[in-house]
């Protein structure tokens, strides 16, 4: 028997299951979710759990496996993951991005290995172990697999949370994705920043490029860029000065587009700058908008803006005794000696929609000592880290599902 064959025979069935899910290429654009649904139906059958499929729009299935609790009238626990993955640049990968190859160190390479097919399978495998051990949970568990998170969740969780189907699940607390951590610590996310994307228009006196007209678009644009970039620098300094802060704790501003002009010797009637901004959860929205207005006024006559995107202030999940699910989660992490690093998520996840309807949600992917490779080439997860994640959920799931108040 070859050495390779022996390795295959020894593989933990949970790892085999994970690799099988990774091989289903649920990749954007135009994801075909049918392979995922078939796979999840087989999982539900093997776990002896009912599976429901909801649709907010056709061809965008929201798959929910349910393990009924002994006290089903109590608000339930949602374990959420998304089925879709971001596109790959196959030529930049050293392996097949949908091959789920495992190297001699146990690293499993595939798109979605970190973001976030790992977590979906870890939930299922933890439940498999709990059921096999005869465990009974007080609260009902809903394990959801949603579409389109990577394109904003518009046809997925964003819409689903407002349906009667979602309300009928009676969810009291949710777990969703986090990010890998290269250190011993585990990242834990309790909130997200608000996204504002703004177009600042600077109209001015047009004319010939050889003259010095007053009130030109370029002079105004300079002031606009200066003010936005000065603010950016202050936030950058704040972040650099305090090692306890992460980028999610500050307001970020980036100049992303510049528009205007027709010809090198013509002073244009308007120049426009586009900025992407992520407002820290501590940022007062009204104050910040007043600041933007003052910058425009300072830049000169008729400088104005419009929003491409303007998120409302996102709800954050309390990490204190007012949140019994957090207390149970934290106590269990402490007894497992897991070091948690609470933070505000730097990007956006489906958690924000869940929090928006008043449900506390934590973003947690149990992957420490792992390089952060979400959306990157050669995304991988080590099988030992993956399996340890199942051990962790095997403890965390009962902890939150048995919260009695
Ligand atoms: Zn994700």
JSON list of C-alpha atoms in Angstrom, two decimals, residues 182-389:
[
{"chain": "A", "resi": 182, "resn": "UNK", "atom": "CA", "xyz": [-2.11, 34.63, 12.62]},
{"chain": "A", "resi": 183, "resn": "UNK", "atom": "CA", "xyz": [-1.48, 34.74, 16.38]},
{"chain": "A", "resi": 184, "resn": "UNK", "atom": "CA", "xyz": [-2.61, 32.61, 19.30]},
{"chain": "A", "resi": 185, "resn": "UNK", "atom": "CA", "xyz": [-5.67, 34.87, 19.75]},
{"chain": "A", "resi": 186, "resn": "UNK", "atom": "CA", "xyz": [-9.08, 34.38, 18.16]},
{"chain": "A", "resi": 187, "resn": "UNK", "atom": "CA", "xyz": [-10.75, 37.38, 16.53]},
{"chain": "A", "resi": 188, "resn": "UNK", "atom": "CA", "xyz": [-14.28, 38.07, 17.81]},
{"chain": "A", "resi": 189, "resn": "UNK", "atom": "CA", "xyz": [-16.47, 40.66, 16.11]},
{"chain": "A", "resi": 190, "resn": "UNK", "atom": "CA", "xyz": [-19.39, 42.43, 17.76]},
{"chain": "A", "resi": 191, "resn": "UNK", "atom": "CA", "xyz": [-20.12, 45.22, 15.30]},
{"chain": "A", "resi": 192, "resn": "UNK", "atom": "CA", "xyz": [-19.44, 46.73, 11.91]},
{"chain": "A", "resi": 193, "resn": "UNK", "atom": "CA", "xyz": [-18.75, 50.22, 10.66]},
{"chain": "A", "resi": 194, "resn": "UNK", "atom": "CA", "xyz": [-21.17, 52.16, 8.46]},
{"chain": "A", "resi": 195, "resn": "UNK", "atom": "CA", "xyz": [-20.25, 52.61, 4.80]},
{"chain": "A", "resi": 196, "resn": "UNK", "atom": "CA", "xyz": [-20.63, 56.03, 3.17]},
{"chain": "A", "resi": 197, "resn": "UNK", "atom": "CA", "xyz": [-19.65, 56.55, -0.46]},
{"chain": "A", "resi": 198, "resn": "UNK", "atom": "CA", "xyz": [-19.77, 60.16, -1.56]},
{"chain": "A", "resi": 199, "resn": "UNK", "atom": "CA", "xyz": [-19.34, 62.11, -4.81]},
{"chain": "A", "resi": 200, "resn": "UNK", "atom": "CA", "xyz": [-18.09, 65.65, -4.18]},
{"chain": "A", "resi": 201, "resn": "UNK", "atom": "CA", "xyz": [-18.78, 67.95, -7.13]},
{"chain": "A", "resi": 202, "resn": "UNK", "atom": "CA", "xyz": [-16.59, 71.02, -7.64]},
{"chain": "A", "resi": 203, "resn": "UNK", "atom": "CA", "xyz": [-18.03, 73.31, -10.31]},
{"chain": "A", "resi": 204, "resn": "UNK", "atom": "CA", "xyz": [-15.98, 76.33, -11.41]},
{"chain": "A", "resi": 205, "resn": "UNK", "atom": "CA", "xyz": [-15.21, 78.90, -14.08]},
{"chain": "A", "resi": 206, "resn": "UNK", "atom": "CA", "xyz": [-14.33, 77.14, -17.33]},
{"chain": "A", "resi": 207, "resn": "UNK", "atom": "CA", "xyz": [-11.96, 78.63, -19.85]},
{"chain": "A", "resi": 208, "resn": "UNK", "atom": "CA", "xyz": [-8.67, 78.48, -21.68]},
{"chain": "A", "resi": 209, "resn": "UNK", "atom": "CA", "xyz": [-5.78, 76.71, -20.00]},
{"chain": "A", "resi": 210, "resn": "UNK", "atom": "CA", "xyz": [-3.49, 79.70, -20.62]},
{"chain": "A", "resi": 211, "resn": "UNK", "atom": "CA", "xyz": [-5.38, 82.08, -18.31]},
{"chain": "A", "resi": 212, "resn": "UNK", "atom": "CA", "xyz": [-5.85, 82.53, -14.54]},
{"chain": "A", "resi": 213, "resn": "UNK", "atom": "CA", "xyz": [-9.61, 82.62, -14.08]},
{"chain": "A", "resi": 214, "resn": "UNK", "atom": "CA", "xyz": [-10.96, 82.97, -10.57]},
{"chain": "A", "resi": 215, "resn": "UNK", "atom": "CA", "xyz": [-13.02, 80.29, -8.85]},
{"chain": "A", "resi": 216, "resn": "UNK", "atom": "CA", "xyz": [-11.87, 77.25, -10.88]},
{"chain": "A", "resi": 217, "resn": "UNK", "atom": "CA", "xyz": [-12.85, 73.63, -10.25]},
{"chain": "A", "resi": 218, "resn": "UNK", "atom": "CA", "xyz": [-9.23, 72.63, -9.66]},
{"chain": "A", "resi": 219, "resn": "UNK", "atom": "CA", "xyz": [-8.73, 75.13, -6.82]},
{"chain": "A", "resi": 220, "resn": "UNK", "atom": "CA", "xyz": [-11.87, 73.85, -5.10]},
{"chain": "A", "resi": 221, "resn": "UNK", "atom": "CA", "xyz": [-10.98, 70.21, -5.64]},
{"chain": "A", "resi": 222, "resn": "UNK", "atom": "CA", "xyz": [-7.63, 70.83, -3.97]},
{"chain": "A", "resi": 223, "resn": "UNK", "atom": "CA", "xyz": [-9.31, 72.04, -0.79]},
{"chain": "A", "resi": 224, "resn": "UNK", "atom": "CA", "xyz": [-11.73, 69.11, -0.84]},
{"chain": "A", "resi": 225, "resn": "UNK", "atom": "CA", "xyz": [-8.96, 66.54, -1.20]},
{"chain": "A", "resi": 226, "resn": "UNK", "atom": "CA", "xyz": [-6.89, 68.30, 1.49]},
{"chain": "A", "resi": 227, "resn": "UNK", "atom": "CA", "xyz": [-9.69, 68.25, 4.05]},
{"chain": "A", "resi": 228, "resn": "UNK", "atom": "CA", "xyz": [-10.61, 64.61, 3.44]},
{"chain": "A", "resi": 229, "resn": "UNK", "atom": "CA", "xyz": [-6.96, 63.55, 3.47]},
{"chain": "A", "resi": 230, "resn": "UNK", "atom": "CA", "xyz": [-6.19, 65.59, 6.62]},
{"chain": "A", "resi": 231, "resn": "UNK", "atom": "CA", "xyz": [-8.97, 63.73, 8.40]},
{"chain": "A", "resi": 232, "resn": "UNK", "atom": "CA", "xyz": [-7.64, 60.44, 6.99]},
{"chain": "A", "resi": 233, "resn": "UNK", "atom": "CA", "xyz": [-4.17, 61.22, 8.34]},
{"chain": "A", "resi": 234, "resn": "UNK", "atom": "CA", "xyz": [-5.54, 61.93, 11.82]},
{"chain": "A", "resi": 235, "resn": "UNK", "atom": "CA", "xyz": [-7.27, 58.55, 11.89]},
{"chain": "A", "resi": 236, "resn": "UNK", "atom": "CA", "xyz": [-4.11, 56.87, 10.58]},
{"chain": "A", "resi": 237, "resn": "UNK", "atom": "CA", "xyz": [-2.10, 58.49, 13.38]},
{"chain": "A", "resi": 238, "resn": "UNK", "atom": "CA", "xyz": [-4.68, 57.42, 15.94]},
{"chain": "A", "resi": 239, "resn": "UNK", "atom": "CA", "xyz": [-4.41, 53.83, 14.74]},
{"chain": "A", "resi": 240, "resn": "UNK", "atom": "CA", "xyz": [-0.60, 53.88, 14.69]},
{"chain": "A", "resi": 241, "resn": "UNK", "atom": "CA", "xyz": [-0.38, 55.37, 18.18]},
{"chain": "A", "resi": 242, "resn": "UNK", "atom": "CA", "xyz": [-2.48, 52.71, 19.90]},
{"chain": "A", "resi": 243, "resn": "UNK", "atom": "CA", "xyz": [-1.63, 49.03, 19.37]},
{"chain": "A", "resi": 244, "resn": "UNK", "atom": "CA", "xyz": [-4.94, 48.04, 20.99]},
{"chain": "A", "resi": 245, "resn": "UNK", "atom": "CA", "xyz": [-6.84, 49.53, 18.04]},
{"chain": "A", "resi": 246, "resn": "UNK", "atom": "CA", "xyz": [-7.59, 47.76, 14.78]},
{"chain": "A", "resi": 247, "resn": "UNK", "atom": "CA", "xyz": [-8.65, 49.38, 11.52]},
{"chain": "A", "resi": 248, "resn": "UNK", "atom": "CA", "xyz": [-12.28, 48.61, 12.42]},
{"chain": "A", "resi": 249, "resn": "UNK", "atom": "CA", "xyz": [-11.99, 51.02, 15.37]},
{"chain": "A", "resi": 250, "resn": "UNK", "atom": "CA", "xyz": [-11.26, 54.12, 13.32]},
{"chain": "A", "resi": 251, "resn": "UNK", "atom": "CA", "xyz": [-12.97, 55.95, 10.46]},
{"chain": "A", "resi": 252, "resn": "UNK", "atom": "CA", "xyz": [-11.28, 55.23, 7.15]},
{"chain": "A", "resi": 253, "resn": "UNK", "atom": "CA", "xyz": [-11.40, 57.53, 4.13]},
{"chain": "A", "resi": 254, "resn": "UNK", "atom": "CA", "xyz": [-10.04, 56.71, 0.70]},
{"chain": "A", "resi": 255, "resn": "UNK", "atom": "CA", "xyz": [-10.08, 58.72, -2.50]},
{"chain": "A", "resi": 256, "resn": "UNK", "atom": "CA", "xyz": [-11.31, 56.13, -4.99]},
{"chain": "A", "resi": 257, "resn": "UNK", "atom": "CA", "xyz": [-12.27, 58.01, -8.18]},
{"chain": "A", "resi": 258, "resn": "UNK", "atom": "CA", "xyz": [-11.62, 61.34, -9.92]},
{"chain": "A", "resi": 259, "resn": "UNK", "atom": "CA", "xyz": [-13.82, 62.54, -12.74]},
{"chain": "A", "resi": 260, "resn": "UNK", "atom": "CA", "xyz": [-13.84, 65.53, -15.09]},
{"chain": "A", "resi": 261, "resn": "UNK", "atom": "CA", "xyz": [-12.08, 67.41, -17.85]},
{"chain": "A", "resi": 262, "resn": "UNK", "atom": "CA", "xyz": [-12.13, 67.05, -21.60]},
{"chain": "A", "resi": 263, "resn": "UNK", "atom": "CA", "xyz": [-8.80, 68.24, -22.90]},
{"chain": "A", "resi": 264, "resn": "UNK", "atom": "CA", "xyz": [-5.40, 69.29, -21.53]},
{"chain": "A", "resi": 265, "resn": "UNK", "atom": "CA", "xyz": [-5.75, 72.99, -22.40]},
{"chain": "A", "resi": 266, "resn": "UNK", "atom": "CA", "xyz": [-9.37, 73.43, -21.29]},
{"chain": "A", "resi": 267, "resn": "UNK", "atom": "CA", "xyz": [-10.24, 74.37, -17.71]},
{"chain": "A", "resi": 268, "resn": "UNK", "atom": "CA", "xyz": [-13.27, 72.14, -17.00]},
{"chain": "A", "resi": 269, "resn": "UNK", "atom": "CA", "xyz": [-16.67, 73.35, -15.74]},
{"chain": "A", "resi": 270, "resn": "UNK", "atom": "CA", "xyz": [-16.62, 70.64, -13.03]},
{"chain": "A", "resi": 271, "resn": "UNK", "atom": "CA", "xyz": [-14.33, 68.15, -11.33]},
{"chain": "A", "resi": 272, "resn": "UNK", "atom": "CA", "xyz": [-15.61, 65.39, -9.06]},
{"chain": "A", "resi": 273, "resn": "UNK", "atom": "CA", "xyz": [-13.87, 63.38, -6.35]},
{"chain": "A", "resi": 274, "resn": "UNK", "atom": "CA", "xyz": [-15.32, 60.13, -5.02]},
{"chain": "A", "resi": 275, "resn": "UNK", "atom": "CA", "xyz": [-14.49, 58.92, -1.52]},
{"chain": "A", "resi": 276, "resn": "UNK", "atom": "CA", "xyz": [-15.15, 55.60, 0.20]},
{"chain": "A", "resi": 277, "resn": "UNK", "atom": "CA", "xyz": [-15.59, 56.10, 3.93]},
{"chain": "A", "resi": 278, "resn": "UNK", "atom": "CA", "xyz": [-16.17, 53.62, 6.75]},
{"chain": "A", "resi": 279, "resn": "UNK", "atom": "CA", "xyz": [-17.47, 55.34, 9.85]},
{"chain": "A", "resi": 280, "resn": "UNK", "atom": "CA", "xyz": [-16.29, 54.02, 13.20]},
{"chain": "A", "resi": 281, "resn": "UNK", "atom": "CA", "xyz": [-19.12, 52.84, 15.45]},
{"chain": "A", "resi": 282, "resn": "UNK", "atom": "CA", "xyz": [-18.22, 55.68, 17.84]},
{"chain": "A", "resi": 283, "resn": "UNK", "atom": "CA", "xyz": [-18.56, 58.31, 15.09]},
{"chain": "A", "resi": 284, "resn": "UNK", "atom": "CA", "xyz": [-21.64, 60.52, 15.44]},
{"chain": "A", "resi": 285, "resn": "UNK", "atom": "CA", "xyz": [-23.25, 60.52, 11.99]},
{"chain": "A", "resi": 286, "resn": "UNK", "atom": "CA", "xyz": [-24.83, 63.96, 12.23]},
{"chain": "A", "resi": 287, "resn": "UNK", "atom": "CA", "xyz": [-21.57, 65.54, 13.40]},
{"chain": "A", "resi": 288, "resn": "UNK", "atom": "CA", "xyz": [-19.64, 63.83, 10.64]},
{"chain": "A", "resi": 289, "resn": "UNK", "atom": "CA", "xyz": [-22.00, 65.05, 7.96]},
{"chain": "A", "resi": 290, "resn": "UNK", "atom": "CA", "xyz": [-21.78, 68.58, 9.34]},
{"chain": "A", "resi": 291, "resn": "UNK", "atom": "CA", "xyz": [-18.02, 68.29, 8.96]},
{"chain": "A", "resi": 292, "resn": "UNK", "atom": "CA", "xyz": [-18.37, 67.24, 5.31]},
{"chain": "A", "resi": 293, "resn": "UNK", "atom": "CA", "xyz": [-20.64, 70.23, 4.74]},
{"chain": "A", "resi": 294, "resn": "UNK", "atom": "CA", "xyz": [-18.14, 72.60, 6.32]},
{"chain": "A", "resi": 295, "resn": "UNK", "atom": "CA", "xyz": [-15.35, 71.25, 4.10]},
{"chain": "A", "resi": 296, "resn": "UNK", "atom": "CA", "xyz": [-17.46, 71.80, 0.98]},
{"chain": "A", "resi": 297, "resn": "UNK", "atom": "CA", "xyz": [-18.31, 75.33, 2.08]},
{"chain": "A", "resi": 298, "resn": "UNK", "atom": "CA", "xyz": [-14.66, 76.07, 2.67]},
{"chain": "A", "resi": 299, "resn": "UNK", "atom": "CA", "xyz": [-13.75, 74.70, -0.78]},
{"chain": "A", "resi": 300, "resn": "UNK", "atom": "CA", "xyz": [-15.75, 77.41, -2.51]},
{"chain": "A", "resi": 301, "resn": "UNK", "atom": "CA", "xyz": [-18.96, 78.42, -4.18]},
{"chain": "A", "resi": 302, "resn": "UNK", "atom": "CA", "xyz": [-21.42, 75.68, -5.23]},
{"chain": "A", "resi": 303, "resn": "UNK", "atom": "CA", "xyz": [-19.29, 72.76, -4.07]},
{"chain": "A", "resi": 304, "resn": "UNK", "atom": "CA", "xyz": [-21.81, 70.05, -3.17]},
{"chain": "A", "resi": 305, "resn": "UNK", "atom": "CA", "xyz": [-22.08, 66.31, -2.75]},
{"chain": "A", "resi": 306, "resn": "UNK", "atom": "CA", "xyz": [-24.36, 63.35, -3.22]},
{"chain": "A", "resi": 307, "resn": "UNK", "atom": "CA", "xyz": [-24.22, 59.90, -1.70]},
{"chain": "A", "resi": 308, "resn": "UNK", "atom": "CA", "xyz": [-23.82, 56.72, -3.69]},
{"chain": "A", "resi": 309, "resn": "UNK", "atom": "CA", "xyz": [-24.22, 54.77, -0.45]},
{"chain": "A", "resi": 310, "resn": "UNK", "atom": "CA", "xyz": [-25.08, 55.97, 3.02]},
{"chain": "A", "resi": 311, "resn": "UNK", "atom": "CA", "xyz": [-25.53, 53.26, 5.66]},
{"chain": "A", "resi": 312, "resn": "UNK", "atom": "CA", "xyz": [-27.46, 54.03, 8.77]},
{"chain": "A", "resi": 313, "resn": "UNK", "atom": "CA", "xyz": [-25.62, 53.62, 12.01]},
{"chain": "A", "resi": 314, "resn": "UNK", "atom": "CA", "xyz": [-25.18, 49.86, 12.55]},
{"chain": "A", "resi": 315, "resn": "UNK", "atom": "CA", "xyz": [-26.31, 48.22, 15.76]},
{"chain": "A", "resi": 316, "resn": "UNK", "atom": "CA", "xyz": [-23.57, 46.66, 17.88]},
{"chain": "A", "resi": 317, "resn": "UNK", "atom": "CA", "xyz": [-23.83, 43.59, 20.08]},
{"chain": "A", "resi": 318, "resn": "UNK", "atom": "CA", "xyz": [-23.24, 44.20, 23.79]},
{"chain": "A", "resi": 319, "resn": "UNK", "atom": "CA", "xyz": [-20.28, 42.39, 25.33]},
{"chain": "A", "resi": 320, "resn": "UNK", "atom": "CA", "xyz": [-21.40, 42.70, 28.93]},
{"chain": "A", "resi": 321, "resn": "UNK", "atom": "CA", "xyz": [-23.77, 41.18, 31.46]},
{"chain": "A", "resi": 322, "resn": "UNK", "atom": "CA", "xyz": [-26.79, 42.60, 29.61]},
{"chain": "A", "resi": 323, "resn": "UNK", "atom": "CA", "xyz": [-26.19, 39.91, 26.98]},
{"chain": "A", "resi": 324, "resn": "UNK", "atom": "CA", "xyz": [-26.51, 36.43, 28.57]},
{"chain": "A", "resi": 325, "resn": "UNK", "atom": "CA", "xyz": [-25.42, 34.72, 25.34]},
{"chain": "A", "resi": 326, "resn": "UNK", "atom": "CA", "xyz": [-22.16, 36.64, 25.39]},
{"chain": "A", "resi": 327, "resn": "UNK", "atom": "CA", "xyz": [-21.65, 35.75, 29.05]},
{"chain": "A", "resi": 328, "resn": "UNK", "atom": "CA", "xyz": [-22.14, 32.05, 28.24]},
{"chain": "A", "resi": 329, "resn": "UNK", "atom": "CA", "xyz": [-19.93, 32.26, 25.15]},
{"chain": "A", "resi": 330, "resn": "UNK", "atom": "CA", "xyz": [-17.16, 34.05, 27.05]},
{"chain": "A", "resi": 331, "resn": "UNK", "atom": "CA", "xyz": [-17.29, 31.71, 30.06]},
{"chain": "A", "resi": 332, "resn": "UNK", "atom": "CA", "xyz": [-16.91, 28.71, 27.76]},
{"chain": "A", "resi": 333, "resn": "UNK", "atom": "CA", "xyz": [-14.02, 30.32, 25.88]},
{"chain": "A", "resi": 334, "resn": "UNK", "atom": "CA", "xyz": [-12.37, 31.04, 29.23]},
{"chain": "A", "resi": 335, "resn": "UNK", "atom": "CA", "xyz": [-12.71, 27.42, 30.31]},
{"chain": "A", "resi": 336, "resn": "UNK", "atom": "CA", "xyz": [-11.22, 26.33, 26.97]},
{"chain": "A", "resi": 337, "resn": "UNK", "atom": "CA", "xyz": [-8.43, 28.88, 27.58]},
{"chain": "A", "resi": 338, "resn": "UNK", "atom": "CA", "xyz": [-9.14, 30.59, 24.25]},
{"chain": "A", "resi": 339, "resn": "UNK", "atom": "CA", "xyz": [-7.85, 34.14, 24.04]},
{"chain": "A", "resi": 340, "resn": "UNK", "atom": "CA", "xyz": [-10.48, 36.29, 22.38]},
{"chain": "A", "resi": 341, "resn": "UNK", "atom": "CA", "xyz": [-9.73, 39.61, 20.74]},
{"chain": "A", "resi": 342, "resn": "UNK", "atom": "CA", "xyz": [-13.00, 41.58, 20.47]},
{"chain": "A", "resi": 343, "resn": "UNK", "atom": "CA", "xyz": [-13.06, 44.03, 17.58]},
{"chain": "A", "resi": 344, "resn": "UNK", "atom": "CA", "xyz": [-15.20, 45.82, 15.05]},
{"chain": "A", "resi": 345, "resn": "UNK", "atom": "CA", "xyz": [-15.23, 43.97, 11.74]},
{"chain": "A", "resi": 346, "resn": "UNK", "atom": "CA", "xyz": [-13.23, 45.92, 9.13]},
{"chain": "A", "resi": 347, "resn": "UNK", "atom": "CA", "xyz": [-15.55, 44.99, 6.23]},
{"chain": "A", "resi": 348, "resn": "UNK", "atom": "CA", "xyz": [-19.18, 43.96, 5.99]},
{"chain": "A", "resi": 349, "resn": "UNK", "atom": "CA", "xyz": [-20.84, 40.61, 6.76]},
{"chain": "A", "resi": 350, "resn": "UNK", "atom": "CA", "xyz": [-24.40, 39.29, 7.04]},
{"chain": "A", "resi": 351, "resn": "UNK", "atom": "CA", "xyz": [-24.21, 39.88, 10.82]},
{"chain": "A", "resi": 352, "resn": "UNK", "atom": "CA", "xyz": [-25.11, 43.52, 10.28]},
{"chain": "A", "resi": 353, "resn": "UNK", "atom": "CA", "xyz": [-28.53, 42.58, 8.90]},
{"chain": "A", "resi": 354, "resn": "UNK", "atom": "CA", "xyz": [-29.17, 40.25, 11.82]},
{"chain": "A", "resi": 355, "resn": "UNK", "atom": "CA", "xyz": [-28.18, 42.98, 14.31]},
{"chain": "A", "resi": 356, "resn": "UNK", "atom": "CA", "xyz": [-30.33, 45.47, 12.44]},
{"chain": "A", "resi": 357, "resn": "UNK", "atom": "CA", "xyz": [-33.47, 43.54, 13.40]},
{"chain": "A", "resi": 358, "resn": "UNK", "atom": "CA", "xyz": [-32.40, 43.57, 17.04]},
{"chain": "A", "resi": 359, "resn": "UNK", "atom": "CA", "xyz": [-30.72, 40.18, 17.33]},
{"chain": "A", "resi": 360, "resn": "UNK", "atom": "CA", "xyz": [-27.32, 40.04, 19.06]},
{"chain": "A", "resi": 361, "resn": "UNK", "atom": "CA", "xyz": [-24.72, 38.45, 16.76]},
{"chain": "A", "resi": 362, "resn": "UNK", "atom": "CA", "xyz": [-21.06, 37.54, 17.11]},
{"chain": "A", "resi": 363, "resn": "UNK", "atom": "CA", "xyz": [-18.62, 37.06, 14.23]},
{"chain": "A", "resi": 364, "resn": "UNK", "atom": "CA", "xyz": [-16.31, 34.19, 15.07]},
{"chain": "A", "resi": 365, "resn": "UNK", "atom": "CA", "xyz": [-14.35, 31.82, 12.83]},
{"chain": "A", "resi": 366, "resn": "UNK", "atom": "CA", "xyz": [-12.21, 29.58, 15.05]},
{"chain": "A", "resi": 367, "resn": "UNK", "atom": "CA", "xyz": [-8.98, 29.85, 13.06]},
{"chain": "A", "resi": 368, "resn": "UNK", "atom": "CA", "xyz": [-5.98, 31.00, 15.08]},
{"chain": "A", "resi": 369, "resn": "UNK", "atom": "CA", "xyz": [-2.35, 30.54, 14.06]},
{"chain": "A", "resi": 370, "resn": "UNK", "atom": "CA", "xyz": [-3.56, 30.88, 10.47]},
{"chain": "A", "resi": 371, "resn": "UNK", "atom": "CA", "xyz": [-2.55, 33.53, 7.91]},
{"chain": "A", "resi": 372, "resn": "UNK", "atom": "CA", "xyz": [-5.43, 35.75, 6.80]},
{"chain": "A", "resi": 373, "resn": "UNK", "atom": "CA", "xyz": [-6.14, 34.57, 3.26]},
{"chain": "A", "resi": 374, "resn": "UNK", "atom": "CA", "xyz": [-9.80, 35.34, 2.69]},
{"chain": "A", "resi": 375, "resn": "UNK", "atom": "CA", "xyz": [-10.31, 36.47, -0.94]},
{"chain": "A", "resi": 376, "resn": "UNK", "atom": "CA", "xyz": [-6.58, 35.82, -1.56]},
{"chain": "A", "resi": 377, "resn": "UNK", "atom": "CA", "xyz": [-4.77, 33.36, -3.85]},
{"chain": "A", "resi": 378, "resn": "UNK", "atom": "CA", "xyz": [-3.89, 29.94, -2.40]},
{"chain": "A", "resi": 379, "resn": "UNK", "atom": "CA", "xyz": [-6.47, 30.29, 0.39]},
{"chain": "A", "resi": 380, "resn": "UNK", "atom": "CA", "xyz": [-6.00, 27.36, 2.76]},
{"chain": "A", "resi": 381, "resn": "UNK", "atom": "CA", "xyz": [-6.85, 26.04, 6.19]},
{"chain": "A", "resi": 382, "resn": "UNK", "atom": "CA", "xyz": [-4.89, 23.46, 8.12]},
{"chain": "A", "resi": 383, "resn": "UNK", "atom": "CA", "xyz": [-6.88, 20.34, 9.00]},
{"chain": "A", "resi": 384, "resn": "UNK", "atom": "CA", "xyz": [-5.71, 20.45, 12.64]},
{"chain": "A", "resi": 385, "resn": "UNK", "atom": "CA", "xyz": [-7.04, 24.00, 12.98]},
{"chain": "A", "resi": 386, "resn": "UNK", "atom": "CA", "xyz": [-10.26, 22.93, 11.26]},
{"chain": "A", "resi": 387, "resn": "UNK", "atom": "CA", "xyz": [-10.70, 19.97, 13.62]},
{"chain": "A", "resi": 388, "resn": "UNK", "atom": "CA", "xyz": [-9.90, 22.07, 16.69]},
{"chain": "A", "resi": 389, "resn": "UNK", "atom": "CA", "xyz": [-12.67, 24.42, 15.53]}
]
